[in-house]
Amino acid sequence: MEGFDKKDDMQEGDSKFREEIFSKAVRAGKRTYFFDVKATRKDEYYLTMTESKKRYDQEGNFHFEKHKIFLYKEDFEKFSDGLSEVIDFIKASQSMEDAEIEIDMTMSENEEDDVIATKDYTNVDFDDLNN
């Protein structure tokens, strides 16, 4: 199929042909999040959220691992409510942990050593389990 180019075969209404309407990239540590507004063939907007992480194979070559979520306008409110509820819960929980840390600082040195040992023991990074 010499001379055939997929772009030549695409029509203006194809979603792959359309440019993104709005895009926002957020770098957060080792991850980058992409928020992209796109349009359906009927010109209804939807959101794609992509998490991209740089991964290395055993030879040291890298590739990007991507996870994508499509969110349509009829789900925006429920998604937003759920996300807000979870974020509020985490913030409240983290505030409680901060208060516990302040209380722990008033303990004697021996009690503090016990608390630190317990915290180190319960802090498991699941990525380390695969090694």
PDB file of C-alpha atoms in Angstrom:
ATOM      1  CA  MET A   1       0.000   0.000   0.000  1.00  0.00           C
ATOM      2  CA  GLU A   2       2.532   2.529  -1.083  1.00  0.00           C
ATOM      3  CA  GLY A   3       1.548   6.147  -0.827  1.00  0.00           C
ATOM      4  CA  PHE A   4      -1.316   5.411   1.599  1.00  0.00           C
ATOM      5  CA  ASP A   5      -1.442   7.686   4.599  1.00  0.00           C
ATOM      6  CA  LYS A   6      -4.021   7.184   7.344  1.00  0.00           C
ATOM      7  CA  LYS A   7      -4.401  10.946   7.739  1.00  0.00           C
ATOM      8  CA  ASP A   8      -5.462  11.205   4.105  1.00  0.00           C
ATOM      9  CA  ASP A   9      -8.234   8.679   4.768  1.00  0.00           C
ATOM     10  CA  MET A  10      -9.603  10.477   7.835  1.00  0.00           C
ATOM     11  CA  GLN A  11     -12.619  12.644   7.482  1.00  0.00           C
ATOM     12  CA  GLU A  12     -13.092  15.949   9.236  1.00  0.00           C
ATOM     13  CA  GLY A  13     -15.728  14.476  11.580  1.00  0.00           C
ATOM     14  CA  ASP A  14     -13.461  11.686  12.897  1.00  0.00           C
ATOM     15  CA  SER A  15     -12.561  12.054  16.564  1.00  0.00           C
ATOM     16  CA  LYS A  16      -8.913  11.256  15.796  1.00  0.00           C
ATOM     17  CA  PHE A  17      -8.835  14.123  13.299  1.00  0.00           C
ATOM     18  CA  ARG A  18     -10.269  16.698  15.690  1.00  0.00           C
ATOM     19  CA  GLU A  19      -7.942  18.828  17.721  1.00  0.00           C
ATOM     20  CA  GLU A  20      -8.340  19.047  21.449  1.00  0.00           C
ATOM     21  CA  ILE A  21     -10.534  21.937  22.510  1.00  0.00           C
ATOM     22  CA  PHE A  22      -8.729  22.570  25.774  1.00  0.00           C
ATOM     23  CA  SER A  23      -5.827  20.818  27.475  1.00  0.00           C
ATOM     24  CA  LYS A  24      -4.117  21.123  30.840  1.00  0.00           C
ATOM     25  CA  ALA A  25      -1.037  19.164  31.958  1.00  0.00           C
ATOM     26  CA  VAL A  26      -0.254  18.853  35.666  1.00  0.00           C
ATOM     27  CA  ARG A  27       3.135  17.535  36.722  1.00  0.00           C
ATOM     28  CA  ALA A  28       3.035  15.855  40.126  1.00  0.00           C
ATOM     29  CA  GLY A  29       6.208  14.095  41.199  1.00  0.00           C
ATOM     30  CA  LYS A  30       6.919  11.135  38.921  1.00  0.00           C
ATOM     31  CA  ARG A  31       3.510  11.419  37.271  1.00  0.00           C
ATOM     32  CA  THR A  32       1.953  13.789  34.788  1.00  0.00           C
ATOM     33  CA  TYR A  33      -1.809  14.185  34.571  1.00  0.00           C
ATOM     34  CA  PHE A  34      -3.413  15.393  31.362  1.00  0.00           C
ATOM     35  CA  PHE A  35      -6.921  16.871  31.362  1.00  0.00           C
ATOM     36  CA  ASP A  36      -8.175  17.142  27.788  1.00  0.00           C
ATOM     37  CA  VAL A  37     -11.532  18.488  26.602  1.00  0.00           C
ATOM     38  CA  LYS A  38     -12.665  16.886  23.362  1.00  0.00           C
ATOM     39  CA  ALA A  39     -15.892  16.899  21.353  1.00  0.00           C
ATOM     40  CA  THR A  40     -18.061  14.094  20.056  1.00  0.00           C
ATOM     41  CA  ARG A  41     -19.278  14.068  16.467  1.00  0.00           C
ATOM     42  CA  LYS A  42     -22.337  15.937  17.731  1.00  0.00           C
ATOM     43  CA  ASP A  43     -20.065  18.616  19.242  1.00  0.00           C
ATOM     44  CA  GLU A  44     -20.808  17.583  22.835  1.00  0.00           C
ATOM     45  CA  TYR A  45     -17.816  18.070  25.099  1.00  0.00           C
ATOM     46  CA  TYR A  46     -16.305  15.343  27.265  1.00  0.00           C
ATOM     47  CA  LEU A  47     -13.201  15.079  29.411  1.00  0.00           C
ATOM     48  CA  THR A  48     -10.350  12.623  29.175  1.00  0.00           C
ATOM     49  CA  MET A  49      -8.018  12.285  32.146  1.00  0.00           C
ATOM     50  CA  THR A  50      -4.709  10.550  31.537  1.00  0.00           C
ATOM     51  CA  GLU A  51      -2.104   9.547  34.100  1.00  0.00           C
ATOM     52  CA  SER A  52       1.331   9.093  32.561  1.00  0.00           C
ATOM     53  CA  LYS A  53       4.272   7.518  34.402  1.00  0.00           C
ATOM     54  CA  LYS A  54       7.770   6.974  33.077  1.00  0.00           C
ATOM     55  CA  ARG A  55       8.742   3.293  33.522  1.00  0.00           C
ATOM     56  CA  TYR A  56      12.030   1.533  32.913  1.00  0.00           C
ATOM     57  CA  ASP A  57      12.517  -2.046  31.728  1.00  0.00           C
ATOM     58  CA  GLN A  58      15.337  -4.365  32.820  1.00  0.00           C
ATOM     59  CA  GLU A  59      17.676  -3.008  30.117  1.00  0.00           C
ATOM     60  CA  GLY A  60      17.173   0.568  31.306  1.00  0.00           C
ATOM     61  CA  ASN A  61      14.979   1.611  28.379  1.00  0.00           C
ATOM     62  CA  PHE A  62      12.014   3.751  29.298  1.00  0.00           C
ATOM     63  CA  HIS A  63       8.427   3.910  28.143  1.00  0.00           C
ATOM     64  CA  PHE A  64       5.380   5.786  29.359  1.00  0.00           C
ATOM     65  CA  GLU A  65       2.649   3.822  31.100  1.00  0.00           C
ATOM     66  CA  LYS A  66      -0.693   5.545  30.579  1.00  0.00           C
ATOM     67  CA  HIS A  67      -4.104   5.117  32.158  1.00  0.00           C
ATOM     68  CA  LYS A  68      -7.055   6.983  30.700  1.00  0.00           C
ATOM     69  CA  ILE A  69     -10.541   7.808  31.991  1.00  0.00           C
ATOM     70  CA  PHE A  70     -13.325   9.233  29.834  1.00  0.00           C
ATOM     71  CA  LEU A  71     -15.838  11.404  31.674  1.00  0.00           C
ATOM     72  CA  TYR A  72     -18.996  12.547  29.919  1.00  0.00           C
ATOM     73  CA  LYS A  73     -20.966  15.659  30.845  1.00  0.00           C
ATOM     74  CA  GLU A  74     -23.935  13.724  32.250  1.00  0.00           C
ATOM     75  CA  ASP A  75     -21.560  12.303  34.901  1.00  0.00           C
ATOM     76  CA  PHE A  76     -19.700  15.518  35.797  1.00  0.00           C
ATOM     77  CA  GLU A  77     -21.783  16.367  38.870  1.00  0.00           C
ATOM     78  CA  LYS A  78     -21.723  12.874  40.406  1.00  0.00           C
ATOM     79  CA  PHE A  79     -18.009  12.514  39.699  1.00  0.00           C
ATOM     80  CA  SER A  80     -17.271  15.943  41.171  1.00  0.00           C
ATOM     81  CA  ASP A  81     -19.373  15.209  44.286  1.00  0.00           C
ATOM     82  CA  GLY A  82     -17.632  11.868  44.826  1.00  0.00           C
ATOM     83  CA  LEU A  83     -14.175  13.330  44.309  1.00  0.00           C
ATOM     84  CA  SER A  84     -14.889  16.227  46.677  1.00  0.00           C
ATOM     85  CA  GLU A  85     -16.178  13.834  49.348  1.00  0.00           C
ATOM     86  CA  VAL A  86     -13.066  11.654  49.123  1.00  0.00           C
ATOM     87  CA  ILE A  87     -10.704  14.643  49.173  1.00  0.00           C
ATOM     88  CA  ASP A  88     -12.515  16.109  52.210  1.00  0.00           C
ATOM     89  CA  PHE A  89     -12.235  12.737  53.976  1.00  0.00           C
ATOM     90  CA  ILE A  90      -8.495  12.545  53.277  1.00  0.00           C
ATOM     91  CA  LYS A  91      -7.928  16.112  54.446  1.00  0.00           C
ATOM     92  CA  ALA A  92      -9.864  15.450  57.653  1.00  0.00           C
ATOM     93  CA  SER A  93      -7.971  12.192  58.237  1.00  0.00           C
ATOM     94  CA  GLN A  94      -4.623  13.853  57.602  1.00  0.00           C
ATOM     95  CA  SER A  95      -5.516  16.640  60.040  1.00  0.00           C
ATOM     96  CA  MET A  96      -6.203  13.983  62.673  1.00  0.00           C
ATOM     97  CA  GLU A  97      -2.832  12.348  61.988  1.00  0.00           C
ATOM     98  CA  ASP A  98      -1.126  15.733  62.350  1.00  0.00           C
ATOM     99  CA  ALA A  99      -2.835  16.180  65.735  1.00  0.00           C
ATOM    100  CA  GLU A 100      -1.696  12.679  66.796  1.00  0.00           C
ATOM    101  CA  ILE A 101       1.881  13.507  65.837  1.00  0.00           C
ATOM    102  CA  GLU A 102       1.780  16.654  67.993  1.00  0.00           C
ATOM    103  CA  ILE A 103       0.521  14.569  70.943  1.00  0.00           C
ATOM    104  CA  ASP A 104       3.238  11.938  70.317  1.00  0.00           C
ATOM    105  CA  MET A 105       5.895  14.653  70.574  1.00  0.00           C
ATOM    106  CA  THR A 106       4.999  15.150  74.243  1.00  0.00           C
ATOM    107  CA  MET A 107       5.782  11.507  75.098  1.00  0.00           C
ATOM    108  CA  SER A 108       8.929  10.424  76.864  1.00  0.00           C
ATOM    109  CA  GLU A 109      11.903   9.331  74.767  1.00  0.00           C
ATOM    110  CA  ASN A 110      11.216   5.595  75.356  1.00  0.00           C
ATOM    111  CA  GLU A 111       7.560   5.927  74.363  1.00  0.00           C
ATOM    112  CA  GLU A 112       8.553   7.899  71.262  1.00  0.00           C
ATOM    113  CA  ASP A 113      10.948   5.115  70.162  1.00  0.00           C
ATOM    114  CA  ASP A 114       8.057   2.620  70.397  1.00  0.00           C
ATOM    115  CA  VAL A 115       5.810   4.848  68.283  1.00  0.00           C
ATOM    116  CA  ILE A 116       8.457   5.334  65.594  1.00  0.00           C
ATOM    117  CA  ALA A 117       9.129   1.591  65.430  1.00  0.00           C
ATOM    118  CA  THR A 118       5.415   0.907  65.021  1.00  0.00           C
ATOM    119  CA  LYS A 119       5.038   3.544  62.306  1.00  0.00           C
ATOM    120  CA  ASP A 120       8.043   2.123  60.388  1.00  0.00           C
ATOM    121  CA  TYR A 121       6.611  -1.388  60.643  1.00  0.00           C
ATOM    122  CA  THR A 122       3.149  -0.466  59.354  1.00  0.00           C
ATOM    123  CA  ASN A 123       4.387   1.780  56.534  1.00  0.00           C
ATOM    124  CA  VAL A 124       4.514  -0.738  53.652  1.00  0.00           C
ATOM    125  CA  ASP A 125       5.246   0.316  50.072  1.00  0.00           C
ATOM    126  CA  PHE A 126       3.568  -2.279  47.854  1.00  0.00           C
ATOM    127  CA  ASP A 127       5.929  -1.539  44.951  1.00  0.00           C
ATOM    128  CA  ASP A 128       8.737  -2.978  47.126  1.00  0.00           C
ATOM    129  CA  LEU A 129       6.919  -6.320  47.443  1.00  0.00           C
ATOM    130  CA  ASN A 130       7.497  -7.122  43.748  1.00  0.00           C
ATOM    131  CA  ASN A 131      11.297  -7.034  44.151  1.00  0.00           C
TER     132      ASN A 131
END
